Amino acid sequence: MRHASEHSIEKPGAKSGSEFDTTSADFAPPVTATQALEVRQVAGTHAGGSFALSQGSFRVGPGEASAALESGKTASPRFGLTVAPDGTTQLIPPAGGITVDGRPVTSPVALEPGQIIDATSARFQIGIARDRDALQAEATDELTSPSLSPMPAASKKRGVDNDVMDWLHSVQAEMARSMRTGFTPDEIKRRSVIGPSSFRIAPVGSTLFGRAPVALGDLGLNLPGDLSLVNKQTRTAVGASSIVPSVPLDVDLLTQSIAIVGQTSSAQTIASWLTLCVSVLASPDDVGVTILARNNRGDWSWCDALPHAEQRPGRALNIIINDRQTDLGRLPTNGVISIVDNHGDIPDDTEIVLDLSGADPTLQDTTTGRCIDGVTPIGVSSVFAYDVTFAMAEHFLPPTGVQR
C-alpha cells in the first residue's frame, strides 16, 4: 500500500502505515474551553503528527494525503471527531466500530484527555494542547504506582454486574495512565526543539537511559479483587476485558538488542524512531550511533546531523543500526537494531523480535518466550527524523558536540 505523501507530513494522517489523512469541515472560531485539545498520532509506521481540535467536525481515514487535505474530502472515513463550543469532544465510530482504550465503540462516545483510539495500523491520543516551546514536560520520568479502588460488593442479580464492570474500567484507566510515560514521537520532537534543558533527561544510570517504546499494545491485567464473589456472567465479562490497553512496550537497548522482521520500508521507520528517542533523551557524550547498511547508506543520511553520530570511545551505549547487513561477525548483545528480511537472518543473542511479516504485528521476548500479539509499532518518516536531528544539531557547535 502506498504511503501518504510528505507534502502533508505534519498531519497525523499522513504518517500512518495505512494512508490516514485528516480533514475538517464546518469550521468555526476556536473553542473557548479552558483546556483546548489536540489529536496526536502516537503509533503507526509514520507517527508523530498532531492537529488541534478547534470547534467543528473532523474525519480521519484512508485517502490520498495532499489531495484530501487540500480539497477537504476523505474517502471512506475511518472515524470522525466533533468538538462542541464548550470543548466537549465526541468520537463518531465507523460502521464496524472502533476501539477506545481497549473497549469496542459502536456509537458516538465522549473522549477525555489521555484516551487512545486504536485504528489497528495507527493509534491516536487525545491530549491537552501544549505550547511547543514551553519547558514544562508532559512526559514523566518514572512509572507511578496508581492507587486502585477496591472492587464493589457483588450484586445478587443475574446478568453482568454493571457496578463491577464500571470498576474494571476505572482500574484499566488508572493503570493505563500510570504506564503511559508520554514519550511519544510528538513529544520527542518538541524536546529536540527546546534543547538540552529538556531533552537531556536520561543520564547513565537512570531508568530511562537507553530505553524507548517500540510499539503500543495491550497487557494482561491482574485485578485487585476476588472474582469468585461475582456471578458467572460477570466473571466471563471481566475475564474478556482484563487488559491494560494501549501502553508502551519498551526495548532496553542498554541491555538488549532488537530485530525487526518484515517489509524494509516499515522496519526502517521503526529503527529510526528507536534511535531518535534514545538519542534525544541522552547526552551525545553517552550515546553514539553506527550505521551498517547493506545497500543505500543514504536511507540513513538524517543520522549525519545527530550530535551523537561522532564516534568517540567511552560512551555508555553505542547504537548499531544493522540494515540487512548479513556478512558480519558477531555483533554486541546490546544496542543493536537489526532490520532483517526473515527470521533466519536474525543475529545471534537478539533478545527482542518485532515481527511485521504477518497480518498482525507481534512483539516477542526470545529469552522468556513471552509474545504480545496485535501490537501497533511506532515509526517515523525520514522527513520527521531530519526535523528532529537538525533541531538537536542547532544546540551544538560542530564538530565537537560542545553545547552552545
mmCIF file of C-alpha atoms in Angstrom, residues 8-267:
data_model
loop_
_atom_site.group_PDB
_atom_site.id
_atom_site.type_symbol
_atom_site.label_atom_id
_atom_site.label_comp_id
_atom_site.label_asym_id
_atom_site.label_seq_id
_atom_site.Cartn_x
_atom_site.Cartn_y
_atom_site.Cartn_z
ATOM 1 C CA SER A 8 1.312 16.845 4.468
ATOM 2 C CA ILE A 9 3.901 15.415 6.801
ATOM 3 C CA GLU A 10 2.764 17.412 9.837
ATOM 4 C CA LYS A 11 -0.717 15.961 9.683
ATOM 5 C CA PRO A 12 -1.102 12.786 11.724
ATOM 6 C CA GLY A 13 -2.996 11.155 8.900
ATOM 7 C CA ALA A 14 -0.011 11.403 6.613
ATOM 8 C CA LYS A 15 2.221 9.461 8.969
ATOM 9 C CA SER A 16 0.449 6.172 9.424
ATOM 10 C CA GLY A 17 1.036 2.969 7.547
ATOM 11 C CA SER A 18 -2.499 2.988 6.143
ATOM 12 C CA GLU A 19 -2.664 6.340 4.349
ATOM 13 C CA PHE A 20 -4.535 8.075 7.160
ATOM 14 C CA ASP A 21 -5.439 11.673 6.493
ATOM 15 C CA THR A 22 -7.271 14.292 8.481
ATOM 16 C CA THR A 23 -9.762 16.690 7.033
ATOM 17 C CA SER A 24 -12.018 19.174 8.737
ATOM 18 C CA ALA A 25 -15.337 20.657 7.874
ATOM 19 C CA ASP A 26 -17.822 23.083 9.388
ATOM 20 C CA PHE A 27 -15.065 25.362 10.606
ATOM 21 C CA ALA A 28 -15.942 27.789 13.390
ATOM 22 C CA PRO A 29 -13.993 30.014 15.808
ATOM 23 C CA PRO A 30 -11.624 28.159 18.151
ATOM 24 C CA VAL A 31 -13.108 26.538 21.225
ATOM 25 C CA THR A 32 -13.372 28.676 24.316
ATOM 26 C CA ALA A 33 -12.916 25.782 26.725
ATOM 27 C CA THR A 34 -10.349 26.203 29.494
ATOM 28 C CA GLN A 35 -8.189 23.438 28.032
ATOM 29 C CA ALA A 36 -8.148 23.074 24.254
ATOM 30 C CA LEU A 37 -7.458 19.575 22.983
ATOM 31 C CA GLU A 38 -5.390 18.094 20.185
ATOM 32 C CA VAL A 39 -5.111 14.727 18.455
ATOM 33 C CA ARG A 40 -1.689 13.092 18.221
ATOM 34 C CA GLN A 41 -0.740 10.036 16.230
ATOM 35 C CA VAL A 42 1.270 8.098 18.791
ATOM 36 C CA ALA A 43 1.726 4.808 16.916
ATOM 37 C CA GLY A 44 1.879 3.578 13.347
ATOM 38 C CA THR A 45 4.820 3.475 10.970
ATOM 39 C CA HIS A 46 4.522 7.209 10.247
ATOM 40 C CA ALA A 47 3.684 8.591 13.692
ATOM 41 C CA GLY A 48 4.449 11.992 15.193
ATOM 42 C CA GLY A 49 1.833 14.314 13.723
ATOM 43 C CA SER A 50 -0.796 16.279 15.625
ATOM 44 C CA PHE A 51 -3.604 18.705 14.980
ATOM 45 C CA ALA A 52 -5.669 20.999 17.162
ATOM 46 C CA LEU A 53 -9.295 20.178 17.822
ATOM 47 C CA SER A 54 -10.921 23.505 17.160
ATOM 48 C CA GLN A 55 -14.696 23.712 17.148
ATOM 49 C CA GLY A 56 -16.249 21.755 14.289
ATOM 50 C CA SER A 57 -16.173 18.312 12.719
ATOM 51 C CA PHE A 58 -13.184 16.234 11.652
ATOM 52 C CA ARG A 59 -12.773 12.995 9.750
ATOM 53 C CA VAL A 60 -9.751 10.701 9.914
ATOM 54 C CA GLY A 61 -9.475 7.945 7.351
ATOM 55 C CA PRO A 62 -7.700 6.469 4.345
ATOM 56 C CA GLY A 63 -7.185 8.541 1.223
ATOM 57 C CA GLU A 64 -4.576 10.434 -0.748
ATOM 58 C CA ALA A 65 -2.928 12.785 1.697
ATOM 59 C CA SER A 66 -2.242 16.066 -0.078
ATOM 60 C CA ALA A 67 -5.307 15.964 -2.312
ATOM 61 C CA ALA A 68 -7.627 15.096 0.560
ATOM 62 C CA LEU A 69 -6.213 17.767 2.856
ATOM 63 C CA GLU A 70 -6.438 20.475 0.214
ATOM 64 C CA SER A 71 -9.918 19.602 -1.033
ATOM 65 C CA GLY A 72 -11.425 18.846 2.367
ATOM 66 C CA LYS A 73 -12.608 15.422 1.254
ATOM 67 C CA THR A 74 -11.692 11.972 2.501
ATOM 68 C CA ALA A 75 -12.835 8.696 1.012
ATOM 69 C CA SER A 76 -14.215 6.069 3.402
ATOM 70 C CA PRO A 77 -13.505 7.902 6.685
ATOM 71 C CA ARG A 78 -12.289 5.561 9.452
ATOM 72 C CA PHE A 79 -13.710 7.662 12.277
ATOM 73 C CA GLY A 80 -14.998 11.146 12.979
ATOM 74 C CA LEU A 81 -14.491 13.707 15.732
ATOM 75 C CA THR A 82 -16.764 16.576 16.706
ATOM 76 C CA VAL A 83 -15.923 19.443 19.046
ATOM 77 C CA ALA A 84 -18.735 21.408 20.694
ATOM 78 C CA PRO A 85 -18.444 25.112 21.621
ATOM 79 C CA ASP A 86 -17.628 24.154 25.223
ATOM 80 C CA GLY A 87 -14.774 21.913 24.070
ATOM 81 C CA THR A 88 -16.582 18.604 24.578
ATOM 82 C CA THR A 89 -15.115 16.115 22.119
ATOM 83 C CA GLN A 90 -17.050 13.179 20.729
ATOM 84 C CA LEU A 91 -15.842 10.210 18.684
ATOM 85 C CA ILE A 92 -18.027 9.072 15.795
ATOM 86 C CA PRO A 93 -17.093 5.433 15.077
ATOM 87 C CA PRO A 94 -17.227 3.788 11.645
ATOM 88 C CA ALA A 95 -19.971 1.296 10.808
ATOM 89 C CA GLY A 96 -17.887 -1.633 12.027
ATOM 90 C CA GLY A 97 -16.927 0.068 15.299
ATOM 91 C CA ILE A 98 -13.540 1.027 16.701
ATOM 92 C CA THR A 99 -11.634 0.572 19.962
ATOM 93 C CA VAL A 100 -11.054 3.298 22.549
ATOM 94 C CA ASP A 101 -8.799 2.365 25.469
ATOM 95 C CA GLY A 102 -9.497 -1.311 24.918
ATOM 96 C CA ARG A 103 -13.285 -1.003 24.745
ATOM 97 C CA PRO A 104 -15.219 -1.552 21.495
ATOM 98 C CA VAL A 105 -17.197 1.540 20.490
ATOM 99 C CA THR A 106 -20.099 1.265 18.052
ATOM 100 C CA SER A 107 -21.953 4.514 18.813
ATOM 101 C CA PRO A 108 -20.820 8.098 19.478
ATOM 102 C CA VAL A 109 -18.925 8.477 22.744
ATOM 103 C CA ALA A 110 -17.284 11.361 24.602
ATOM 104 C CA LEU A 111 -13.475 11.427 24.673
ATOM 105 C CA GLU A 112 -11.259 12.566 27.531
ATOM 106 C CA PRO A 113 -7.600 13.708 27.515
ATOM 107 C CA GLY A 114 -5.221 10.764 27.584
ATOM 108 C CA GLN A 115 -7.515 8.275 25.883
ATOM 109 C CA ILE A 116 -6.188 6.335 22.882
ATOM 110 C CA ILE A 117 -8.114 5.420 19.738
ATOM 111 C CA ASP A 118 -6.910 2.135 18.258
ATOM 112 C CA ALA A 119 -7.368 2.153 14.476
ATOM 113 C CA THR A 120 -5.274 -1.037 14.146
ATOM 114 C CA SER A 121 -2.495 0.242 11.860
ATOM 115 C CA ALA A 122 -2.290 3.510 13.787
ATOM 116 C CA ARG A 123 -3.216 4.771 17.252
ATOM 117 C CA PHE A 124 -4.235 8.290 18.158
ATOM 118 C CA GLN A 125 -4.277 10.006 21.545
ATOM 119 C CA ILE A 126 -6.432 12.845 22.719
ATOM 120 C CA GLY A 127 -4.262 15.289 24.675
ATOM 121 C CA ILE A 128 -4.339 18.766 26.120
ATOM 122 C CA ALA A 129 -2.885 21.224 23.604
ATOM 123 C CA ARG A 130 0.522 22.476 24.685
ATOM 124 C CA ASP A 131 2.935 25.219 23.813
ATOM 125 C CA ARG A 132 5.575 23.645 21.572
ATOM 126 C CA ASP A 133 8.244 25.868 23.112
ATOM 127 C CA ALA A 134 7.149 25.502 26.735
ATOM 128 C CA LEU A 135 9.712 23.895 29.005
ATOM 129 C CA GLN A 136 7.039 22.113 31.005
ATOM 130 C CA ALA A 137 7.288 18.442 30.028
ATOM 131 C CA GLU A 138 4.192 16.346 29.646
ATOM 132 C CA ALA A 139 6.094 13.071 29.789
ATOM 133 C CA THR A 140 7.017 11.618 33.169
ATOM 134 C CA ASP A 141 10.441 10.294 34.074
ATOM 135 C CA GLU A 142 9.269 7.388 36.204
ATOM 136 C CA LEU A 143 6.370 4.978 36.270
ATOM 137 C CA THR A 144 3.977 5.566 39.133
ATOM 138 C CA SER A 145 2.007 3.087 41.209
ATOM 139 C CA PRO A 146 -1.662 4.036 41.000
ATOM 140 C CA SER A 147 -3.999 3.825 43.958
ATOM 141 C CA LEU A 148 -6.759 1.443 42.869
ATOM 142 C CA SER A 149 -10.213 1.417 44.403
ATOM 143 C CA PRO A 150 -11.495 -1.867 45.889
ATOM 144 C CA MET A 151 -13.975 -3.993 43.978
ATOM 145 C CA PRO A 152 -17.575 -3.122 44.848
ATOM 146 C CA ALA A 153 -19.815 -5.665 46.546
ATOM 147 C CA ALA A 154 -21.159 -8.169 44.048
ATOM 148 C CA SER A 155 -24.792 -7.881 43.026
ATOM 149 C CA LYS A 156 -27.121 -10.809 43.719
ATOM 150 C CA LYS A 157 -28.948 -10.177 40.435
ATOM 151 C CA ARG A 158 -28.466 -12.278 37.340
ATOM 152 C CA GLY A 159 -26.558 -10.995 34.331
ATOM 153 C CA VAL A 160 -23.450 -8.861 34.108
ATOM 154 C CA ASP A 161 -22.909 -6.677 37.173
ATOM 155 C CA ASN A 162 -22.585 -3.143 35.815
ATOM 156 C CA ASP A 163 -21.005 -1.834 39.021
ATOM 157 C CA VAL A 164 -18.206 -4.377 38.766
ATOM 158 C CA MET A 165 -17.696 -3.576 35.081
ATOM 159 C CA ASP A 166 -17.534 0.151 35.821
ATOM 160 C CA TRP A 167 -14.939 -0.605 38.498
ATOM 161 C CA LEU A 168 -12.939 -2.682 35.991
ATOM 162 C CA HIS A 169 -12.941 0.177 33.510
ATOM 163 C CA SER A 170 -11.761 2.615 36.203
ATOM 164 C CA VAL A 171 -8.915 0.248 37.126
ATOM 165 C CA GLN A 172 -7.974 -0.055 33.445
ATOM 166 C CA ALA A 173 -7.878 3.722 33.090
ATOM 167 C CA GLU A 174 -5.731 4.219 36.201
ATOM 168 C CA MET A 175 -3.268 1.514 35.175
ATOM 169 C CA ALA A 176 -3.032 2.874 31.623
ATOM 170 C CA ARG A 177 -2.394 6.407 32.878
ATOM 171 C CA SER A 178 0.383 5.175 35.150
ATOM 172 C CA MET A 179 2.099 3.217 32.348
ATOM 173 C CA ARG A 180 1.840 5.805 29.558
ATOM 174 C CA THR A 181 5.027 7.758 30.201
ATOM 175 C CA GLY A 182 4.283 10.188 27.397
ATOM 176 C CA PHE A 183 7.458 9.731 25.342
ATOM 177 C CA THR A 184 5.638 9.812 22.024
ATOM 178 C CA PRO A 185 7.189 10.961 18.705
ATOM 179 C CA ASP A 186 5.402 14.296 19.009
ATOM 180 C CA GLU A 187 6.864 14.861 22.494
ATOM 181 C CA ILE A 188 10.365 13.805 21.454
ATOM 182 C CA LYS A 189 10.262 16.270 18.559
ATOM 183 C CA ARG A 190 9.128 19.045 20.902
ATOM 184 C CA ARG A 191 12.004 18.313 23.270
ATOM 185 C CA SER A 192 14.521 18.422 20.402
ATOM 186 C CA VAL A 193 13.376 21.960 19.598
ATOM 187 C CA ILE A 194 13.511 23.142 23.207
ATOM 188 C CA GLY A 195 17.075 21.969 23.686
ATOM 189 C CA PRO A 196 19.289 20.184 26.207
ATOM 190 C CA SER A 197 17.387 21.560 29.222
ATOM 191 C CA SER A 198 14.507 19.343 28.153
ATOM 192 C CA PHE A 199 15.888 16.524 26.080
ATOM 193 C CA ARG A 200 18.894 15.510 28.159
ATOM 194 C CA ILE A 201 16.933 13.887 30.954
ATOM 195 C CA ALA A 202 18.324 10.353 30.953
ATOM 196 C CA PRO A 203 21.819 10.293 32.435
ATOM 197 C CA VAL A 204 23.663 6.993 32.589
ATOM 198 C CA GLY A 205 22.232 5.005 35.475
ATOM 199 C CA SER A 206 18.674 6.350 35.224
ATOM 200 C CA THR A 207 15.800 4.012 34.410
ATOM 201 C CA LEU A 208 15.185 5.915 31.148
ATOM 202 C CA PHE A 209 18.697 5.672 29.727
ATOM 203 C CA GLY A 210 18.739 3.535 26.589
ATOM 204 C CA ARG A 211 15.012 2.779 26.697
ATOM 205 C CA ALA A 212 12.398 3.544 24.042
ATOM 206 C CA PRO A 213 8.869 2.312 23.316
ATOM 207 C CA VAL A 214 8.887 0.185 20.155
ATOM 208 C CA ALA A 215 5.105 -0.310 19.964
ATOM 209 C CA LEU A 216 1.800 0.195 21.741
ATOM 210 C CA GLY A 217 -0.062 -2.900 22.837
ATOM 211 C CA ASP A 218 -2.409 -4.413 25.395
ATOM 212 C CA LEU A 219 -1.098 -6.157 28.506
ATOM 213 C CA GLY A 220 -2.873 -8.571 30.815
ATOM 214 C CA LEU A 221 -4.341 -7.069 33.989
ATOM 215 C CA ASN A 222 -4.363 -8.779 37.384
ATOM 216 C CA LEU A 223 -7.331 -7.259 39.163
ATOM 217 C CA PRO A 224 -7.151 -6.396 42.873
ATOM 218 C CA GLY A 225 -10.387 -8.167 43.743
ATOM 219 C CA ASP A 226 -11.867 -11.590 44.486
ATOM 220 C CA LEU A 227 -13.707 -12.550 41.317
ATOM 221 C CA SER A 228 -15.068 -15.690 42.925
ATOM 222 C CA LEU A 229 -17.621 -13.427 44.607
ATOM 223 C CA VAL A 230 -19.269 -12.392 41.316
ATOM 224 C CA ASN A 231 -21.628 -14.451 39.168
ATOM 225 C CA LYS A 232 -20.561 -16.436 36.120
ATOM 226 C CA GLN A 233 -21.740 -13.870 33.558
ATOM 227 C CA THR A 234 -19.803 -11.074 35.260
ATOM 228 C CA ARG A 235 -16.733 -13.264 35.683
ATOM 229 C CA THR A 236 -16.785 -14.066 31.961
ATOM 230 C CA ALA A 237 -17.192 -10.402 31.009
ATOM 231 C CA VAL A 238 -14.375 -9.336 33.339
ATOM 232 C CA GLY A 239 -12.087 -12.065 32.016
ATOM 233 C CA ALA A 240 -12.626 -10.942 28.439
ATOM 234 C CA SER A 241 -11.791 -7.329 29.311
ATOM 235 C CA SER A 242 -8.938 -7.691 31.813
ATOM 236 C CA ILE A 243 -6.254 -5.773 29.899
ATOM 237 C CA VAL A 244 -4.307 -2.579 30.268
ATOM 238 C CA PRO A 245 -4.915 -1.060 26.831
ATOM 239 C CA SER A 246 -2.536 0.778 24.515
ATOM 240 C CA VAL A 247 0.508 1.020 26.751
ATOM 241 C CA PRO A 248 4.143 1.490 25.639
ATOM 242 C CA LEU A 249 6.139 -1.693 25.097
ATOM 243 C CA ASP A 250 9.768 -0.762 25.676
ATOM 244 C CA VAL A 251 13.046 -2.141 24.433
ATOM 245 C CA ASP A 252 16.048 -1.523 26.691
ATOM 246 C CA LEU A 253 18.936 -1.043 24.277
ATOM 247 C CA LEU A 254 21.381 -0.721 27.144
ATOM 248 C CA THR A 255 20.909 -4.427 27.868
ATOM 249 C CA GLN A 256 19.033 -5.780 24.814
ATOM 250 C CA SER A 257 19.134 -5.917 21.030
ATOM 251 C CA ILE A 258 16.087 -5.994 18.754
ATOM 252 C CA ALA A 259 15.380 -7.451 15.326
ATOM 253 C CA ILE A 260 12.586 -6.081 13.120
ATOM 254 C CA VAL A 261 11.373 -8.692 10.642
ATOM 255 C CA GLY A 262 9.368 -7.755 7.555
ATOM 256 C CA GLN A 263 8.940 -5.001 4.993
ATOM 257 C CA THR A 264 12.122 -2.933 4.882
ATOM 258 C CA SER A 265 10.472 0.479 4.470
ATOM 259 C CA SER A 266 8.316 -0.021 7.574
ATOM 260 C CA ALA A 267 11.187 -1.511 9.575
#
